[in-house]
CSV table of C-alpha atoms (C1' of nucleotides) in Angstrom, one decimal:
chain,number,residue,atom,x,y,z
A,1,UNK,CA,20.0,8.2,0.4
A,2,UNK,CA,23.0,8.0,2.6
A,3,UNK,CA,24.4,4.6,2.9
A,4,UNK,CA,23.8,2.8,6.2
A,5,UNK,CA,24.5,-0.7,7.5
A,6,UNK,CA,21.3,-1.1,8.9
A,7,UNK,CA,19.3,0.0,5.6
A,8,UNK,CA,21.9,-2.4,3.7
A,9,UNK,CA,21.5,-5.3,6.2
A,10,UNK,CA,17.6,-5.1,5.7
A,11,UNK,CA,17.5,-5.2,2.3
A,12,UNK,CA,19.6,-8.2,2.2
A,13,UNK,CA,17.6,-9.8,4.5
A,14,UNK,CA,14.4,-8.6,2.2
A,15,UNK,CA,16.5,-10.0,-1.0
A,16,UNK,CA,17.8,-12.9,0.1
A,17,UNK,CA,14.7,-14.9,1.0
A,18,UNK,CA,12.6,-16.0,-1.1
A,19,UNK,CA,10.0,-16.1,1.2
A,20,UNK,CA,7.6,-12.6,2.0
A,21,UNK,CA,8.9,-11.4,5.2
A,22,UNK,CA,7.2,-9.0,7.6
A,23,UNK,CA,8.4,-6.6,9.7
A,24,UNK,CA,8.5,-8.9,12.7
A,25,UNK,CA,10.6,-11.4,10.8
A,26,UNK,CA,13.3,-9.1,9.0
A,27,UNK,CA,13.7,-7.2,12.8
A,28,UNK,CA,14.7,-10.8,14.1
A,29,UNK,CA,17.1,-11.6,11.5
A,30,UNK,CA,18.7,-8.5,11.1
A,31,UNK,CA,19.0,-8.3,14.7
A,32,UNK,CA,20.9,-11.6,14.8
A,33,UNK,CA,23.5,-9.3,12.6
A,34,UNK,CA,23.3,-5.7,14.0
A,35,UNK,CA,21.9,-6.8,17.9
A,36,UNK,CA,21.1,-3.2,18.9
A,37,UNK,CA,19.2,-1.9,16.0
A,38,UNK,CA,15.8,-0.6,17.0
A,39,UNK,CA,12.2,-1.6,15.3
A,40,UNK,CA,11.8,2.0,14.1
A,41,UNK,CA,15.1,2.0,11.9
A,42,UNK,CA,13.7,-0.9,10.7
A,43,UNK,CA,9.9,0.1,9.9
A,44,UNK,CA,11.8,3.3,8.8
A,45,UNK,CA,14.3,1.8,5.8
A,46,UNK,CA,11.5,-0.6,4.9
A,47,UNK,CA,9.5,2.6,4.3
A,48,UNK,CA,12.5,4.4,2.6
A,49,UNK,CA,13.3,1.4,0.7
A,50,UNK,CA,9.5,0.9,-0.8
A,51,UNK,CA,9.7,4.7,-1.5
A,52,UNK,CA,12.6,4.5,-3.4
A,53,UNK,CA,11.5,1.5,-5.5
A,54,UNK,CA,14.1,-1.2,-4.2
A,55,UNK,CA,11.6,-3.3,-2.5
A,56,UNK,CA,7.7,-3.7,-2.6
A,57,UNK,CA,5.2,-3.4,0.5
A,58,UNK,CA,2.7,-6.2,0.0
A,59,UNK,CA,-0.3,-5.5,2.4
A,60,UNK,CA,-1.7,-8.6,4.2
A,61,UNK,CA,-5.6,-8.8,4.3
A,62,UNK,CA,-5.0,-10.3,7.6
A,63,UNK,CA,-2.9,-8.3,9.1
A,64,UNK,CA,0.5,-6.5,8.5
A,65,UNK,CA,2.7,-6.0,5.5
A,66,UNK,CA,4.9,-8.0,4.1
A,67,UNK,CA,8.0,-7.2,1.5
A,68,UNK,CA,9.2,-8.3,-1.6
A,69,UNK,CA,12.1,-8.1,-3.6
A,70,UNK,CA,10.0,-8.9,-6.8
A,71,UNK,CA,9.8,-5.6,-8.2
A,72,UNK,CA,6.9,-6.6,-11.1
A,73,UNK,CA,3.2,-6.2,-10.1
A,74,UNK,CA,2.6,-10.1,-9.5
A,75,UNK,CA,-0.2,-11.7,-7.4
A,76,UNK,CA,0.6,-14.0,-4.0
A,77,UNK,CA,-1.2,-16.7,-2.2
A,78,UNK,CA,-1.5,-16.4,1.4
A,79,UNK,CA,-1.6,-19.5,3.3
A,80,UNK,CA,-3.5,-19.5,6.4
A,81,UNK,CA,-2.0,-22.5,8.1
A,82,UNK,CA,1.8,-21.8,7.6
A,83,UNK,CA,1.4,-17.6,7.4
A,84,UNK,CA,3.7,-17.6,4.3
A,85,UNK,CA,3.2,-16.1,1.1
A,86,UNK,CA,4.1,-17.2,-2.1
A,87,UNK,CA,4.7,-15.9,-5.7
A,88,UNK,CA,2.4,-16.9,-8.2
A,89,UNK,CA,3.1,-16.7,-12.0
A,90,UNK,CA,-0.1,-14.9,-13.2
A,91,UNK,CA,0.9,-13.1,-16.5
A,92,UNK,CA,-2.2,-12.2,-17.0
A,93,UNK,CA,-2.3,-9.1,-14.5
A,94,UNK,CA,-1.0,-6.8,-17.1
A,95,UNK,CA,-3.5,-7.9,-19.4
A,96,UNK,CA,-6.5,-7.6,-16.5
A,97,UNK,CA,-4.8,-4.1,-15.9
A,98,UNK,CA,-5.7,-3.2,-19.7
A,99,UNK,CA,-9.1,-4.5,-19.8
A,100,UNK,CA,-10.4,-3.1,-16.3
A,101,UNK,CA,-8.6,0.4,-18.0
A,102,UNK,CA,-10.3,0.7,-20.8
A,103,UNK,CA,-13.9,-1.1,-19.4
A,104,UNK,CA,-13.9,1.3,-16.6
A,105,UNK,CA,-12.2,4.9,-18.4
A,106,UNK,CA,-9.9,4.7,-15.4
A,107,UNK,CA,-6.1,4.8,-14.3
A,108,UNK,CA,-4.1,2.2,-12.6
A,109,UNK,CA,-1.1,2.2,-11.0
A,110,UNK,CA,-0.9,-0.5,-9.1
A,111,UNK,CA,-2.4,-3.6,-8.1
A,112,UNK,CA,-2.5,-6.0,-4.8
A,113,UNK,CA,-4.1,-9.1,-5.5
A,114,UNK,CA,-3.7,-11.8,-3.1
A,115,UNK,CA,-5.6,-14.9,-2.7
A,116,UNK,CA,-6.0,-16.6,0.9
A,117,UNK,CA,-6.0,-19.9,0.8
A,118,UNK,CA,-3.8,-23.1,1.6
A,119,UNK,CA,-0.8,-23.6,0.2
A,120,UNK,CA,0.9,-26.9,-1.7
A,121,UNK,CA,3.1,-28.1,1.4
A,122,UNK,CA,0.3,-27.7,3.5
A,123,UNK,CA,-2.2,-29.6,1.9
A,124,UNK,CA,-0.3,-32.7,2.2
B,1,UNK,CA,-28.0,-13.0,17.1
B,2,UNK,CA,-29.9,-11.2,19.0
B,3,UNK,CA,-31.8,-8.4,16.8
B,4,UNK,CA,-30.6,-4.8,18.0
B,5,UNK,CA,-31.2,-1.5,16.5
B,6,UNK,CA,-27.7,-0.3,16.4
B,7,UNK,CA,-26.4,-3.3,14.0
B,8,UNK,CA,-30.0,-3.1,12.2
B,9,UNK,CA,-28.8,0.5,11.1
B,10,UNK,CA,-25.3,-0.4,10.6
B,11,UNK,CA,-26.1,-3.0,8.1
B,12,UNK,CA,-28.7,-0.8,6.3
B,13,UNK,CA,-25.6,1.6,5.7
B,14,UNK,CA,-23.7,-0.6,4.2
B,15,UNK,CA,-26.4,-2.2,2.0
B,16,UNK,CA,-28.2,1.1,0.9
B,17,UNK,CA,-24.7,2.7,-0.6
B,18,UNK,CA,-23.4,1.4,-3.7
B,19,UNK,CA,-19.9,3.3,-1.9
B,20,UNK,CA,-17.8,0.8,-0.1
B,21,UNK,CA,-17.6,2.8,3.3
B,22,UNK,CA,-14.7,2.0,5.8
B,23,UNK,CA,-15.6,2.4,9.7
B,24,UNK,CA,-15.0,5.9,9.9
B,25,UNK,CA,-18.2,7.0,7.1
B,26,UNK,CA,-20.3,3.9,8.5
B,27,UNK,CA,-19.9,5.4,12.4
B,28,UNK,CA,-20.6,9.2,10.9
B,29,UNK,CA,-23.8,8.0,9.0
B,30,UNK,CA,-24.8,5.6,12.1
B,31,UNK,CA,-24.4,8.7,14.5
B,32,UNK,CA,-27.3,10.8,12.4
B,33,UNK,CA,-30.1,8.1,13.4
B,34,UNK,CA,-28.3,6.7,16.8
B,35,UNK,CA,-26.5,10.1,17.7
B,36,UNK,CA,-25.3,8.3,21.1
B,37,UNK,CA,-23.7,5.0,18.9
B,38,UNK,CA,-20.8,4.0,20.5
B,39,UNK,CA,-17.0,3.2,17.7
B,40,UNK,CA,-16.7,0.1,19.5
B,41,UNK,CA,-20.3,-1.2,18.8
B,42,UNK,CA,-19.6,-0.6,15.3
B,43,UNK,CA,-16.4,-2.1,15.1
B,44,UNK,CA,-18.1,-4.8,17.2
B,45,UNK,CA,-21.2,-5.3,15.0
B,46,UNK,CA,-19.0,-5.1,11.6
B,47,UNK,CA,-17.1,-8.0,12.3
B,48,UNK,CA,-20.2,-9.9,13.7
B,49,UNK,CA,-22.2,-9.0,10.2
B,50,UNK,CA,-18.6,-10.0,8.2
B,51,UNK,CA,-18.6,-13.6,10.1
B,52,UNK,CA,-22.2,-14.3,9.9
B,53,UNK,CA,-21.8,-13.9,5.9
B,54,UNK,CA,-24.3,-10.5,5.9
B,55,UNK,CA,-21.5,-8.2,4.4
B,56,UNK,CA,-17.9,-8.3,3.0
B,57,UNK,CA,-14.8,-7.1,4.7
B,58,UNK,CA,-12.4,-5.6,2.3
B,59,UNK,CA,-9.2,-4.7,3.3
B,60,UNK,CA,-7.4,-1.9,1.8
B,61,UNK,CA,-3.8,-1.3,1.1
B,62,UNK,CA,-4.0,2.1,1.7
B,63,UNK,CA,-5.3,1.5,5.4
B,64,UNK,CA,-8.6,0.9,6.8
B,65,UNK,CA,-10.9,-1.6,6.1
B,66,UNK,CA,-13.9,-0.8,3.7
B,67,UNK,CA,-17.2,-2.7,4.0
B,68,UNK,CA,-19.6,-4.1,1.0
B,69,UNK,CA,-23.0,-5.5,0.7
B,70,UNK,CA,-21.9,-7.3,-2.3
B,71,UNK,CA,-21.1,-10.9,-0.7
B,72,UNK,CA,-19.3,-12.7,-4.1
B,73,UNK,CA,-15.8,-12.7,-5.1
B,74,UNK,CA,-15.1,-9.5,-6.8
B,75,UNK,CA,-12.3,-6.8,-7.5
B,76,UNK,CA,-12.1,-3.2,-6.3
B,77,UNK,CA,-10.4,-0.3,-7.6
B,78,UNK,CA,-9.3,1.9,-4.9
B,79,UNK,CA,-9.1,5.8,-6.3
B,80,UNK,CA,-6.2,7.6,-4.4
B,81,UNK,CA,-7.9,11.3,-5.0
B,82,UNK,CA,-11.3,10.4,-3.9
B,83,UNK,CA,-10.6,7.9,-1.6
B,84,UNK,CA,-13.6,5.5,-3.1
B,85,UNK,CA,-13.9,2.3,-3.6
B,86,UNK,CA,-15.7,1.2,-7.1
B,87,UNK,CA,-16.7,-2.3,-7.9
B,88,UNK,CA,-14.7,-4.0,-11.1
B,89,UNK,CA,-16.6,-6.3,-13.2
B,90,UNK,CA,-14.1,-9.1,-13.4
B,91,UNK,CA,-15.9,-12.4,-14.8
B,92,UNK,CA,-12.6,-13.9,-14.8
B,93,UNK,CA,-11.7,-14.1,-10.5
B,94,UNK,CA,-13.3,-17.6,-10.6
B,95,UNK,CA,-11.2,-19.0,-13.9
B,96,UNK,CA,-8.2,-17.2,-12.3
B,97,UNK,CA,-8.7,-19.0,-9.1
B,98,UNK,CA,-9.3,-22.6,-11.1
B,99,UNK,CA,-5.8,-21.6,-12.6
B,100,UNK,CA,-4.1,-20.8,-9.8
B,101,UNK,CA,-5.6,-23.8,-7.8
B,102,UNK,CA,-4.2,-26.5,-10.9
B,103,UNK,CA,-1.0,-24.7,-11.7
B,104,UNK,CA,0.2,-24.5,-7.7
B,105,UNK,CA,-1.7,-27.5,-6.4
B,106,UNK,CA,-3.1,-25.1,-3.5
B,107,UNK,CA,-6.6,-24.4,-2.2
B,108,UNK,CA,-8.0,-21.0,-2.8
B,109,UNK,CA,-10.6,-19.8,-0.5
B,110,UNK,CA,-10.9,-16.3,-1.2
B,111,UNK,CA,-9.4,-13.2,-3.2
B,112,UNK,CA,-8.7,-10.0,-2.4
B,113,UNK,CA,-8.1,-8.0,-5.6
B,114,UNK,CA,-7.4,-4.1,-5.1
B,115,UNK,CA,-6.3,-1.7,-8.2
B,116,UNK,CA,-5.2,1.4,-7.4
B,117,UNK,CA,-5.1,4.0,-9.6
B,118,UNK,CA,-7.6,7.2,-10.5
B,119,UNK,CA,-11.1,6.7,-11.0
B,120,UNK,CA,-13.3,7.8,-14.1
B,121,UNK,CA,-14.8,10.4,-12.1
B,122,UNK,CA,-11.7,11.7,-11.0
B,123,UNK,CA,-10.0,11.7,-14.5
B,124,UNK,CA,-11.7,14.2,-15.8
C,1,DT,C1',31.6,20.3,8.7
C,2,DT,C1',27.2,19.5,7.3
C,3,DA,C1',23.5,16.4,6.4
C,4,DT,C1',21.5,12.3,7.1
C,5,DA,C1',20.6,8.0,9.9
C,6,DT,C1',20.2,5.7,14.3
C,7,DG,C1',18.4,4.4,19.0
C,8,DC,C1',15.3,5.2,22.3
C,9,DA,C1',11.1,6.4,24.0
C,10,DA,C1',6.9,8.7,23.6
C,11,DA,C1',3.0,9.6,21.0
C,12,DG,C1',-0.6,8.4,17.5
C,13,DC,C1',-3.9,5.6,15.3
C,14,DT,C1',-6.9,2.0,14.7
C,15,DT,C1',-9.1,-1.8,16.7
C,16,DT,C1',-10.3,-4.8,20.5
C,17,DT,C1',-11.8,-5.9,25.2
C,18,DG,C1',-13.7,-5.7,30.1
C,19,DC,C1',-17.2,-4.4,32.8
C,20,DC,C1',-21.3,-2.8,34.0
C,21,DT,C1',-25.9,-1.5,32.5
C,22,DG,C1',-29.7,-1.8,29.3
C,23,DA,C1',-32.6,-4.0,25.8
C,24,DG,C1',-34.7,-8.2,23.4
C,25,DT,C1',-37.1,-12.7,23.7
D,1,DA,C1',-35.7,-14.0,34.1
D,2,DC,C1',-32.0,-14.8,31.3
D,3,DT,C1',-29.1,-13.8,27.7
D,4,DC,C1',-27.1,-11.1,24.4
D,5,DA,C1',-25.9,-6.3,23.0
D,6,DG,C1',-24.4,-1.5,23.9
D,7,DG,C1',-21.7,2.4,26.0
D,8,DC,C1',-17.8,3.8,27.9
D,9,DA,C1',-13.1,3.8,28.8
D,10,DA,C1',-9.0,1.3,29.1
D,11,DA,C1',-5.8,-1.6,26.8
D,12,DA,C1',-3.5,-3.6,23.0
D,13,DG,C1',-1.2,-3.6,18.7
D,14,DC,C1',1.3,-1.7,15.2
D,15,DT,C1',3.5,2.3,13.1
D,16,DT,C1',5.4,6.9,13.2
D,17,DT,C1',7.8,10.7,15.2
D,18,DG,C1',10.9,13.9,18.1
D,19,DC,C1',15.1,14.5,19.9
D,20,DA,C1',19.8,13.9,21.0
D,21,DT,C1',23.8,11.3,19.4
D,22,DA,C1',26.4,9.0,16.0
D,23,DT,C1',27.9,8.1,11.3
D,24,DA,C1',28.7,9.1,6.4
D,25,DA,C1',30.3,12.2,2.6
DNA sequence: TTATATGCAAAGCTTTTGCCTGAGT
DNA sequence: ACTCAGGCAAAAGCTTTGCATATAA
């Protein structure tokens, strides 16, 4: 990997927030930095990024991915009234991981667990 | 809903298999009894069947959405050499969700729980 | 100087939609 | 008869890719 300011620029943007931004958002606020960089250098460092295990691709039940700095397999809640998704402290996924391996003489390598639902601030 | 022969079949599909098909397996197995089955009746039919409560959408990480008869909260494993998706006996999705719902003072309205890994079959 | 990354636009996929015709009640 | 469903093809999204140019090592 050859350093670019567009791959840098999106992962800041990726590691910065503490939010779970999707492709849409991180192309508007890198492109409030770098104006003229394109959607596919974007979708195309998000990729190279995932690959190269500086950033996780979360998929979205309802639609598109979202990225994580969070490196650790962790589950999220998915709030459909504000769109966000949020961390959630579940250290039992490693344990769940061991159980379902041995229960089920199988091999995991990863998990996506994401529960829809509505979130703190928008229940008030 | 109006009773037609085309979602008739497409639901028996997705009962009769203990598989989780996605779209593309459902439309090939459709095709053999109602060779002149249009995609978009399937598509159109799939979603009708998911919002009326008859089957379960599950959405997969690794693209394409898979279908289920099973209609409760329940995990998958998702085997990236066969391409299956296997049912997980996971009694503990429902305490999770309690959890989840105390410790972040959210509302939880579904899950969506996908290992990926190798399945039993294909360990061997 | 050589390899890799970018920008742009075109192509690829999957899924949805519009419109007219056909089937169910 | 009237309404809902299907077939077909076009459109809509989202993501990837090819190619020429630009940038990094």
């Amino acid at each position: 990997m050859k350093y670019s300011k567009q791959r840098t620029e999106i992962l800041k943007v990726v590691s910065n927030n503490c939010n779970h931004p999707n492709v849409e958002s991180i192309y508007k606020e890198v492109k409030e930095i770098i104006p003229n960089i394109s959607l596919g250098t974007v979708y195309r460092n998000l990729n190279t990024l995932n690959e190269n295990g500086l950033i996780k691709k979360i998929s979205n039940p309802h639609g598109g991915d979202h990225y994580d700095k969070t490196l650790k397999d962790h589950a999220h809640i998915y709030c459909i009234n504000c769109h966000n998704m949020f961390d959630i402290n579940l250290n039992t996924v490693d344990n769940i991981k061991q159980i379902i391996e041995k229960q089920n003489k199988c091999e995991i390598i990863s998990s996506n667990i994401i529960f829809t639902g509505i979130c703190n601030n928008c229940k008030k």
